[in-house]
Amino acid sequence: MTEEDRKTWQAVQDEVRRCISQRIWKPGELIPHEAELAQQFGCARATVNRALRGLAEAGLLDRRRKAGTRVTLNPVRRAEFSIPVIREEIEGKGQRYDYKIFLREMRVPPPDVQARLQLSGGISILYLQTLYTADNLPYAFETRWINSNAVPDVLSADFRSLSPNEWLVREVPFDGGDFTVSALTATEKEAGVLGCSQGASLLALDRTTQHDGQIITSVRLAFHPGYRMHTRL
Amino acid sequence: MTEEDRKTWQAVQDEVRRCISQRIWKPGELIPHEAELAQQFGCARATVNRALRGLAEAGLLDRRRKAGTRVTLNPVRRAEFSIPVIREEIEGKGQRYDYKIFLREMRVPPPDVQARLQLSGGISILYLQTLYTADNLPYAFETRWINSNAVPDVLSADFRSLSPNEWLVREVPFDGGDFTVSALTATEKEAGVLGCSQGASLLALDRTTQHDGQIITSVRLAFHPGYRMHTRL
DNA sequence: CATGAAATTATGTATGCACATAATAGACAT
DNA sequence: ATGTCTATTATGTGCATACATAATTTCATG
């Protein structure tokens, strides 16, 4: 190989990526160690380290001290989706975004939601049902529980110009949560609101959001039929 | 602040993360520049850079030369899923993995698949239908098109001990593709194979895989009802 | 031969320095 | 005011060096 022109870490990364994808270095195989690559590429070891670290994070390489670096045998393929911020998603398509709050009341959540929010029984919290529309067509139906004990300000929030989702994003910091994608069969309620037939297949996103140990909100978004989540690998 | 004990980049990152999540540094706000933080934390600027770079990649910080670093206003929340390798997924739950190939023939793909595979019309390629089972219960139904012109070896592959998916992962390198999640309504065929009622809602993953400019395969996985994709944020 | 201590080795992290690059801010001229 | 050039500044990258850490290999010892 003996390259002569000095390489930036990006160039090194590209070459290494090429060696992997063309199977010059085969899955499971040990690749030259950093010092050697540094010499081949005519750069410092730190530069090679920078390049390889990135590939390891991406799951293409397995690195272990002393053992060396090898091409991942069965690369865990990961897909990264950006979680939709509905207003941006709709406006990004050049459509008119709007929403309508159907329901807003204090209510004792059912047991499964209680568990998700780590609440003890009998406590009533804020419950909201919101329909998002794109060009006045139903886009997604949101059912949301907000732990109003953890976020008392929410009770006096005005959701007329800012949806509950955006209000929370703006007012409440968060540091964790979880996220589930599933397919659900439209109930009568969902069918009516989304303007589809009862029994239609809808993509559903369930999400909880937490901050400082407390679970702030639990939300389900049921999208109109035909909605897709897409990403490149 | 004036910390006295020297910090590793991870410790710096944790502290910065804390400042963000506790809104000591508010969304949109400019944070101290690297040199200043380095002094505060008692470490080199490179160490601070390492810490902040990671947070920027994670989407918590926006960094621009000269302009400085600020807390992301509307952090694009990203969810990362590991794409299921069905055998591992099933065996990981302690269940018995198996699969059965229903169909394996050369066939001219319909127009939409032709487009996805960037094929010109009239060319027939390999088409496969496979059912994956967990403890003998239907788990997912796979319909797959393989560009057998790009991968001629596939025609002589023996799929008895290795599923088409795993055969491809092992034999054909890849460097890109795309990935779509949607909800579908079970057709009569899918219902029959998966043992659910026709019209049931199923989670579907559509995926294409490419290598060196060519599209290698296009596959749809329809999961049994109740299947979920889950991740932590 | 088994066992565990010690040498070896590849990656991981930290530092100080230098220079590159992008973007702003300010000076200046039209 | 408006546009253009220039200086300034924060981040981005690279290098040489040093030491830390984890894991393997070697080797002495019972």
CSV table of C-alpha atoms (C1' of nucleotides) in Angstrom, one decimal, chain B residues 6-10 43-47 50 64-66, chain C residues 12-25:
chain,number,residue,atom,x,y,z
B,6,ARG,CA,-8.7,17.1,36.8
B,7,LYS,CA,-11.4,15.6,34.6
B,8,THR,CA,-11.5,13.0,31.9
B,9,TRP,CA,-13.6,13.7,28.9
B,10,GLN,CA,-16.4,11.5,30.2
B,43,CYS,CA,-8.0,19.9,31.7
B,44,ALA,CA,-6.7,20.5,28.1
B,45,ARG,CA,-8.9,22.1,25.5
B,46,ALA,CA,-8.7,18.8,23.5
B,47,THR,CA,-10.4,17.0,26.3
B,50,ARG,CA,-13.8,15.5,22.8
B,64,ARG,CA,-20.3,26.5,14.8
B,65,ARG,CA,-16.8,27.9,14.3
B,66,LYS,CA,-16.4,31.4,15.6
C,12,DG,C1',-7.6,4.4,25.4
C,13,DT,C1',-6.9,8.9,27.2
C,14,DA,C1',-4.6,13.2,28.2
C,15,DT,C1',-1.5,17.2,27.1
C,16,DG,C1',0.7,21.1,24.6
C,17,DC,C1',1.4,23.0,20.6
C,18,DA,C1',0.5,24.4,15.9
C,19,DC,C1',-2.1,25.6,12.2
C,20,DA,C1',-6.6,25.3,9.3
C,21,DT,C1',-11.2,26.9,8.6
C,22,DA,C1',-15.4,29.2,9.1
C,23,DA,C1',-18.0,32.9,10.5
C,24,DT,C1',-18.6,37.1,12.8
C,25,DA,C1',-17.4,41.9,13.7
